[in-house]
Amino acid sequence: MTSTVDPISLPQRAASNDTEIDREALANLLVEIARNVDPDYRARLDGVPTADPRMETLRQLLVGREISELSRVTHLLDEPEQLASAVGGVLPSAAARAPHAQLGEALAPAVERAVQRSIQKSPRTLTDILYPVFLPAIRKSIGEKIDQTFQSLNETLRHIFTWHGLKWRLEAWRTGASFSEVVLKHSLVYRVEHVFLINRNSGLLIAHVTADNATSEDPQLISSMLSAIQDFVKDSFNEKEQSGLDTIRFGELRLWSEVGPFATLVAVIRGNPPEELHEIFRDVLLRIHDECSQALEQFDGDSSQLVGVETLLQTCVELKQEDSNQGFPWLVVAAVLLVLIPAGGWFLLSWQSGQRWQAYVSRLSTQPGIIVAEQKVRDGQFYIAGLRDPLAADPQALLSGTQVDPARVHSQWQFYQSLEPEFVLKRLTASLAPPDSVRLSIVNDRIVAEGEAPDTWIDRARAAARQLSAGGPVFDISKVRDVSPEARAAEHWQAYVSRLEIQPGIIVAEQKVHDGQFYIAGLRDPLAADPQALLSGTKVDPARVHSQWQFYQSLDPKFVLKRLTASLTPPKSVRLSIVEDRIVAEGEAPDTWIDRARAAARQLSAGGPVFDISKVRDVSPEARAAEHWQTYVSRLEAQPGIIVAQQRARGGHFYISGLRDPQAADPQALLSGTGVDPARVHSQWQFYQSLDPKFVLKRLVASLAPPKSVRLMTIQDRIVAVGEAPAAWINRARVASQQLSADGLSLDISELRESTPQELTHLRDAIQAVDIFFDSGKAVPGPEQLPVLDKLANQLKELAKDAREAGVTAQFMLTGHSDATGRETAKVSISAARAETVRALLKKRGVDPELLLVRGAGTFEPAEAEDSRTGSSANRRVSVTVNFH
């Protein structure tokens, strides 16, 4: 078929600058397509056809989108800012997908130049970046080196002077190693027992290796605990994230920790390990991270991708050093003994010689009058120097008995005068030559002279006392009496004056001695002793005494008493006496004498003694009757159960009224023996109930009628009931106690025991003899105890019924017991559980649960000792106690 399509003509024009597409080539291509579509079309074109709108439309349809994209990309490459923004958006993704080796080689030069320029510009920035990374590692490395140094130093010092130290020093010399290395090699005994590899982020256990014969608990539990401890310390003390658990010590066990990027290696070491182990553990941890870095980072509990880790950890648990047991070095000991025995003998002799010399020096130092200034021992010779009083002991004579060779002693003494009291006393005795009537002695570091001596010797003694060296003992001559006649007369006169001054009623106002005459003046009471009569026996010549006395009335109680006695002339029934500087009158007297005595008391001088006549009784009939009446009233007031409300005397009659308990004494009967005439007494008493315990006790006995087995008594204002009684009587007593408590009294019935009928007692004893036994660790009795429980339930029900009929209530205490196996809290718990179980079983068998009480005694109330053959089984039981209420 022939096509009739017109030939296509394309305009010939240059390619557009914006797209740079070869339009001519495109036109030729389209013509070729048309020829292929219509084979009959044989038109030949000699050149490029002219432009055709249809051609432009076709171009837009076919490659319009690509042209638009190429235009945008061209525009993007022409704008540097837009190109940089576009490249920055895709650069991270491209860098992530690029091969690491090629990317590293491409970026290395640029990064190196950038880092170099940054460091040159600001070195502080790089320091701040690397400080948190390198400082912990440097600090830990320095700490380990310091620990290693101290460990080496400690072990070296500990063994440097031992037999092992001598042997190890020879080994160091032979092998060329340092002495500290040899010491650590032999002295540090340790063994790595466990190695844990723990994930840093999750705390999960990655791997665990154990040495032979090493025991431990669950490894995963230990790993969790170590992580928890580390987290607790970080949270509690705000530690940085880079820090971690380093060392834990518990007895002989040590936990050493090495921290890696993704995992922590923890080694459990027994003994004293060397610090070099830190380097071994750190190398193992680095190898694990190099070989399994990605698996450690993505670890979620599955250890299947970390198969080779345990092999590396196994090298750690193989690290150990055993204590070497070697034979005793007898040859070395013998050689040392051969050297030490002669040296010890020489040392002992030297030491003994030095001790003897020191004893001699100490003996010299304690000698009065000897001062050791210097002493020394040199080349087997002894040298001593100091000060010595001529009166002191001879140092050469003191050598005897000290076993010190006098030929080896070289002494040099300087003489001096010691101020020791005994030496001063000797020098004073030699210089003063005291008479036989004077005695010199040492009293409290003072030299005291006592006795009689002439005034010339006393003057010499005073001069010697003034010449004594300052700082030495004092010479006291105050006790030496002058034996001259004038001194004796003056001494006798002073004795007479002192005698006068102590006489009551005599006041010495002035006394003096002049030209051998004695003058004295003062005051004297006429009742005092005669001063002239007191001269006898004083050795004072009365002819040389001139006295002048003025009379006065002394206020001394003795003289006042004498004047009162002379003026009042008391009857024989009254006695005047001095009591504590007071004049007291006692006895009986007529009222007229009492009035005179009162007037005399008022006339006594102020400042003198008081005249007390309050104890003198008026002996008139009315006064005697009033006195007897007051005695009777006082007697009534002292009676329990009697309260005197009012009493008075009028017209020779006595009136009294008040309250009286019917149980109290009869007031009329108390009149006998009082001297009061009953016919003159008019009384009016109202009955009342006294709260005195004696009367309350009488009323209780009358109302309660206690049985013979009960005794009521009064103890410290309380009424106490003691004994046994039926429950009904105890209830009556309890009601009476409650009534008394409202009145402020108390009836104590706590010591009353309820008398139980005989049939209840037998049944109670049978029940309390029953025990329910249990197997070890069980809270439920075995089947063999079921018959015992059946019988016990019947007995409990029977006793409860009989008790109700007897008017009492029975209660049963179930006490659980246990043996000594297990913890104390567990023993108490299982004993209480056994009691509860028995209570439930008895309730199931018809026993009223209200009557059953339970408690757990644990091991505190054993039936038998635990060390006996049946102790443990006998103590695993439940016992029963019966109480009646």
Short mmCIF file of C-alpha atoms in Angstrom, two decimals, residues 546-825:
data_model
loop_
_atom_site.label_atom_id
_atom_site.label_comp_id
_atom_site.label_asym_id
_atom_site.label_seq_id
_atom_site.Cartn_x
_atom_site.Cartn_y
_atom_site.Cartn_z
CA HIS A 546 47.33 47.47 189.66
CA SER A 547 43.69 46.82 188.62
CA GLN A 548 40.65 49.09 188.05
CA TRP A 549 37.23 47.45 187.54
CA GLN A 550 33.84 49.04 186.80
CA PHE A 551 30.69 47.12 187.88
CA TYR A 552 28.03 46.25 185.20
CA GLN A 553 25.22 43.72 184.71
CA SER A 554 26.32 40.99 182.32
CA LEU A 555 23.76 39.52 179.88
CA ASP A 556 25.36 36.11 180.15
CA PRO A 557 22.50 33.56 180.70
CA LYS A 558 24.16 32.25 183.88
CA PHE A 559 24.15 35.66 185.58
CA VAL A 560 20.62 36.47 184.31
CA LEU A 561 19.45 33.12 185.73
CA LYS A 562 21.00 33.90 189.10
CA ARG A 563 19.28 37.35 189.24
CA LEU A 564 15.88 35.89 188.22
CA THR A 565 16.15 33.17 190.83
CA ALA A 566 17.01 35.74 193.50
CA SER A 567 14.15 38.11 192.51
CA LEU A 568 11.30 35.66 191.74
CA THR A 569 12.01 32.98 194.37
CA PRO A 570 10.28 30.23 192.33
CA PRO A 571 8.38 27.47 194.23
CA LYS A 572 9.88 23.99 194.49
CA SER A 573 7.48 22.80 191.73
CA VAL A 574 9.15 25.16 189.20
CA ARG A 575 12.66 24.60 187.81
CA LEU A 576 14.64 27.31 185.99
CA SER A 577 17.32 26.17 183.49
CA ILE A 578 19.33 27.41 180.49
CA VAL A 579 18.40 25.81 177.15
CA GLU A 580 20.24 27.08 174.05
CA ASP A 581 20.91 30.57 175.48
CA ARG A 582 17.29 30.79 176.74
CA ILE A 583 16.10 30.66 180.34
CA VAL A 584 13.23 28.16 180.51
CA ALA A 585 10.82 27.68 183.42
CA GLU A 586 9.12 24.29 183.77
CA GLY A 587 6.67 22.85 186.31
CA GLU A 588 3.49 23.98 188.13
CA ALA A 589 2.83 27.26 189.90
CA PRO A 590 -0.05 29.47 191.11
CA ASP A 591 -1.31 32.08 188.70
CA THR A 592 0.06 34.88 190.95
CA TRP A 593 3.64 33.61 190.54
CA ILE A 594 3.07 33.14 186.82
CA ASP A 595 1.99 36.81 186.56
CA ARG A 596 5.16 37.96 188.41
CA ALA A 597 7.26 35.79 186.08
CA ARG A 598 5.64 37.34 183.01
CA ALA A 599 6.38 40.83 184.33
CA ALA A 600 10.02 39.89 184.98
CA ALA A 601 10.34 38.48 181.42
CA ARG A 602 9.12 41.80 180.00
CA GLN A 603 11.66 43.76 182.10
CA LEU A 604 14.72 41.81 180.86
CA SER A 605 17.24 43.90 178.90
CA ALA A 606 17.03 43.80 175.13
CA GLY A 607 19.78 41.65 173.59
CA GLY A 608 19.89 39.36 176.61
CA PRO A 609 18.48 35.84 176.94
CA VAL A 610 14.72 35.24 176.63
CA PHE A 611 12.74 34.10 179.70
CA ASP A 612 10.31 31.34 178.52
CA ILE A 613 7.51 30.44 180.99
CA SER A 614 5.24 28.68 178.48
CA LYS A 615 6.01 25.33 180.10
CA VAL A 616 4.76 26.37 183.53
CA ARG A 617 1.23 25.04 184.17
CA ASP A 618 -1.39 26.87 186.17
CA VAL A 619 -2.32 24.67 189.19
CA SER A 620 -5.77 26.31 189.85
CA PRO A 621 -8.80 23.91 189.76
CA GLU A 622 -10.31 25.52 186.67
CA ALA A 623 -7.03 25.24 184.78
CA ARG A 624 -6.61 21.60 185.81
CA ALA A 625 -10.14 20.75 184.65
CA ALA A 626 -9.58 22.52 181.27
CA GLU A 627 -6.28 20.65 180.86
CA HIS A 628 -7.93 17.28 181.54
CA TRP A 629 -10.70 18.14 179.08
CA GLN A 630 -8.19 18.94 176.32
CA THR A 631 -6.45 15.63 177.01
CA TYR A 632 -9.78 13.82 176.58
CA VAL A 633 -10.57 15.69 173.33
CA SER A 634 -7.12 14.83 171.91
CA ARG A 635 -7.73 11.21 172.85
CA LEU A 636 -11.05 11.23 170.98
CA GLU A 637 -9.54 12.86 167.87
CA ALA A 638 -6.91 10.12 167.67
CA GLN A 639 -9.57 7.38 167.66
CA PRO A 640 -10.37 5.87 164.20
CA GLY A 641 -14.03 6.19 163.25
CA ILE A 642 -14.59 9.32 165.46
CA ILE A 643 -14.64 12.86 164.04
CA VAL A 644 -14.85 15.76 166.56
CA ALA A 645 -16.79 18.55 164.87
CA GLN A 646 -17.13 20.98 167.82
CA GLN A 647 -16.06 21.16 171.51
CA ARG A 648 -16.18 23.92 174.15
CA ALA A 649 -16.19 24.55 177.93
CA ARG A 650 -18.73 26.90 179.53
CA GLY A 651 -19.88 27.42 183.10
CA GLY A 652 -17.83 24.51 184.38
CA HIS A 653 -19.46 22.11 181.85
CA PHE A 654 -17.98 20.56 178.70
CA TYR A 655 -19.86 20.22 175.39
CA ILE A 656 -18.75 18.04 172.42
CA SER A 657 -20.38 16.87 169.13
CA GLY A 658 -19.34 15.06 165.93
CA LEU A 659 -19.57 11.83 163.88
CA ARG A 660 -19.03 8.27 165.12
CA ASP A 661 -18.86 4.95 163.26
CA PRO A 662 -20.87 2.20 165.05
CA GLN A 663 -17.72 0.05 164.95
CA ALA A 664 -15.63 2.75 166.71
CA ALA A 665 -14.85 2.91 170.45
CA ASP A 666 -17.49 4.30 172.89
CA PRO A 667 -16.63 7.99 173.72
CA GLN A 668 -18.18 7.59 177.18
CA ALA A 669 -15.88 4.66 177.96
CA LEU A 670 -12.83 6.72 176.94
CA LEU A 671 -13.57 9.21 179.80
CA SER A 672 -12.14 6.80 182.37
CA GLY A 673 -8.66 7.78 183.54
CA THR A 674 -8.80 11.31 182.07
CA GLY A 675 -9.72 13.12 185.32
CA VAL A 676 -12.83 14.63 183.67
CA ASP A 677 -16.12 14.36 185.61
CA PRO A 678 -18.59 12.44 183.34
CA ALA A 679 -21.49 14.34 184.89
CA ARG A 680 -20.09 17.60 183.46
CA VAL A 681 -19.73 16.20 179.89
CA HIS A 682 -22.57 16.70 177.38
CA SER A 683 -21.99 14.86 174.03
CA GLN A 684 -23.99 14.55 170.80
CA TRP A 685 -22.82 11.99 168.15
CA GLN A 686 -24.19 11.26 164.65
CA PHE A 687 -23.61 7.77 163.26
CA TYR A 688 -21.78 7.42 159.87
CA GLN A 689 -19.83 4.77 157.95
CA SER A 690 -16.10 5.39 158.18
CA LEU A 691 -13.86 4.53 155.22
CA ASP A 692 -11.08 3.40 157.52
CA PRO A 693 -9.89 0.01 156.16
CA LYS A 694 -10.40 -1.63 159.58
CA PHE A 695 -14.10 -0.75 159.68
CA VAL A 696 -14.58 -1.54 155.96
CA LEU A 697 -13.00 -4.95 156.61
CA LYS A 698 -15.40 -5.65 159.47
CA ARG A 699 -18.40 -4.74 157.30
CA LEU A 700 -17.13 -6.90 154.40
CA VAL A 701 -16.68 -9.90 156.69
CA ALA A 702 -20.20 -9.39 158.03
CA SER A 703 -21.78 -9.00 154.56
CA LEU A 704 -19.77 -11.50 152.45
CA ALA A 705 -19.38 -14.24 155.11
CA PRO A 706 -16.20 -15.62 153.50
CA PRO A 707 -15.58 -19.38 153.73
CA LYS A 708 -12.90 -20.72 156.04
CA SER A 709 -10.53 -21.14 153.10
CA VAL A 710 -10.52 -17.36 152.47
CA ARG A 711 -8.69 -14.84 154.65
CA LEU A 712 -9.36 -11.07 154.42
CA MET A 713 -6.63 -8.74 155.66
CA THR A 714 -5.52 -5.10 155.39
CA ILE A 715 -2.21 -4.35 153.59
CA GLN A 716 -1.17 -0.70 153.12
CA ASP A 717 -4.72 0.72 153.10
CA ARG A 718 -5.86 -2.10 150.79
CA ILE A 719 -8.13 -5.03 151.64
CA VAL A 720 -6.68 -8.23 150.18
CA ALA A 721 -8.47 -11.57 149.89
CA VAL A 722 -6.27 -14.67 149.89
CA GLY A 723 -7.22 -18.34 149.55
CA GLU A 724 -9.68 -20.53 147.61
CA ALA A 725 -13.41 -20.01 147.14
CA PRO A 726 -16.24 -21.13 144.89
CA ALA A 727 -16.87 -19.12 141.75
CA ALA A 728 -20.17 -17.78 143.10
CA TRP A 729 -18.52 -16.30 146.19
CA ILE A 730 -15.72 -14.83 144.06
CA ASN A 731 -18.37 -13.14 141.88
CA ARG A 732 -20.01 -11.65 145.01
CA ALA A 733 -16.59 -10.40 146.15
CA ARG A 734 -15.96 -8.89 142.72
CA VAL A 735 -19.27 -6.95 142.92
CA ALA A 736 -18.32 -5.70 146.39
CA SER A 737 -14.90 -4.64 145.04
CA GLN A 738 -16.57 -2.57 142.33
CA GLN A 739 -18.81 -0.88 144.91
CA LEU A 740 -15.83 -0.06 147.13
CA SER A 741 -13.83 1.44 144.27
CA ALA A 742 -16.45 4.20 143.95
CA ASP A 743 -15.60 5.23 147.55
CA GLY A 744 -11.85 5.35 146.87
CA LEU A 745 -11.04 1.98 148.48
CA SER A 746 -9.94 -1.26 146.82
CA LEU A 747 -10.68 -4.91 147.47
CA ASP A 748 -7.94 -6.99 145.84
CA ILE A 749 -9.19 -10.48 144.89
CA SER A 750 -6.40 -11.22 142.40
CA GLU A 751 -4.83 -13.72 144.81
CA LEU A 752 -8.06 -15.73 145.16
CA ARG A 753 -8.01 -19.18 143.58
CA GLU A 754 -11.19 -20.76 142.39
CA SER A 755 -11.90 -24.00 144.15
CA THR A 756 -12.55 -26.54 141.45
CA PRO A 757 -14.70 -29.67 142.04
CA GLN A 758 -12.74 -32.92 142.33
CA GLU A 759 -14.16 -34.46 139.14
CA LEU A 760 -13.12 -31.38 137.11
CA THR A 761 -9.59 -31.58 138.53
CA HIS A 762 -9.10 -35.20 137.46
CA LEU A 763 -10.40 -34.50 133.95
CA ARG A 764 -8.25 -31.35 133.67
CA ASP A 765 -5.10 -33.31 134.63
CA ALA A 766 -5.91 -35.98 132.05
CA ILE A 767 -6.32 -33.37 129.30
CA GLN A 768 -3.12 -31.51 130.19
CA ALA A 769 -1.18 -34.79 129.99
CA VAL A 770 -2.07 -35.16 126.26
CA ASP A 771 0.39 -34.03 123.53
CA ILE A 772 -0.15 -34.02 119.74
CA PHE A 773 3.15 -34.82 117.96
CA PHE A 774 4.29 -33.76 114.47
CA ASP A 775 6.90 -34.82 111.94
CA SER A 776 9.90 -32.54 111.29
CA GLY A 777 8.93 -29.46 109.27
CA LYS A 778 5.20 -30.43 109.21
CA ALA A 779 2.31 -28.33 110.48
CA VAL A 780 -0.30 -31.14 110.15
CA PRO A 781 -0.19 -34.19 112.49
CA GLY A 782 0.26 -37.62 110.96
CA PRO A 783 -2.55 -40.20 110.67
CA GLU A 784 -1.30 -41.95 113.83
CA GLN A 785 -2.37 -38.86 115.86
CA LEU A 786 -6.02 -38.94 114.74
CA PRO A 787 -7.15 -41.33 117.56
CA VAL A 788 -5.45 -39.03 120.06
CA LEU A 789 -7.34 -36.05 118.62
CA ASP A 790 -10.66 -37.93 118.81
CA LYS A 791 -10.13 -38.77 122.47
CA LEU A 792 -8.97 -35.25 123.28
CA ALA A 793 -12.05 -33.72 121.60
CA ASN A 794 -14.37 -35.90 123.70
CA GLN A 795 -12.54 -34.97 126.91
CA LEU A 796 -12.70 -31.26 126.10
CA LYS A 797 -16.43 -31.37 125.41
CA GLU A 798 -17.04 -33.33 128.61
CA LEU A 799 -14.99 -30.89 130.74
CA ALA A 800 -16.72 -27.86 129.20
CA LYS A 801 -20.13 -29.36 130.04
CA ASP A 802 -19.20 -30.30 133.63
CA ALA A 803 -17.69 -26.84 134.20
CA ARG A 804 -20.91 -25.12 133.08
CA GLU A 805 -22.89 -27.28 135.50
CA ALA A 806 -20.46 -26.31 138.30
CA GLY A 807 -20.98 -22.61 137.53
CA VAL A 808 -17.58 -21.98 135.96
CA THR A 809 -16.25 -21.58 132.42
CA ALA A 810 -13.40 -23.73 131.09
CA GLN A 811 -10.98 -22.36 128.50
CA PHE A 812 -8.30 -24.39 126.70
CA MET A 813 -4.93 -22.94 125.60
CA LEU A 814 -3.34 -24.82 122.66
CA THR A 815 0.43 -24.13 122.69
CA GLY A 816 2.53 -25.09 119.66
CA HIS A 817 6.19 -26.09 120.07
CA SER A 818 9.07 -26.82 117.67
CA ASP A 819 12.56 -28.32 117.75
CA ALA A 820 15.81 -26.39 117.27
CA THR A 821 16.03 -26.94 113.51
CA GLY A 822 15.94 -23.86 111.25
CA ARG A 823 15.80 -20.10 111.86
CA GLU A 824 14.19 -18.69 115.00
CA THR A 825 11.42 -16.86 113.15
#
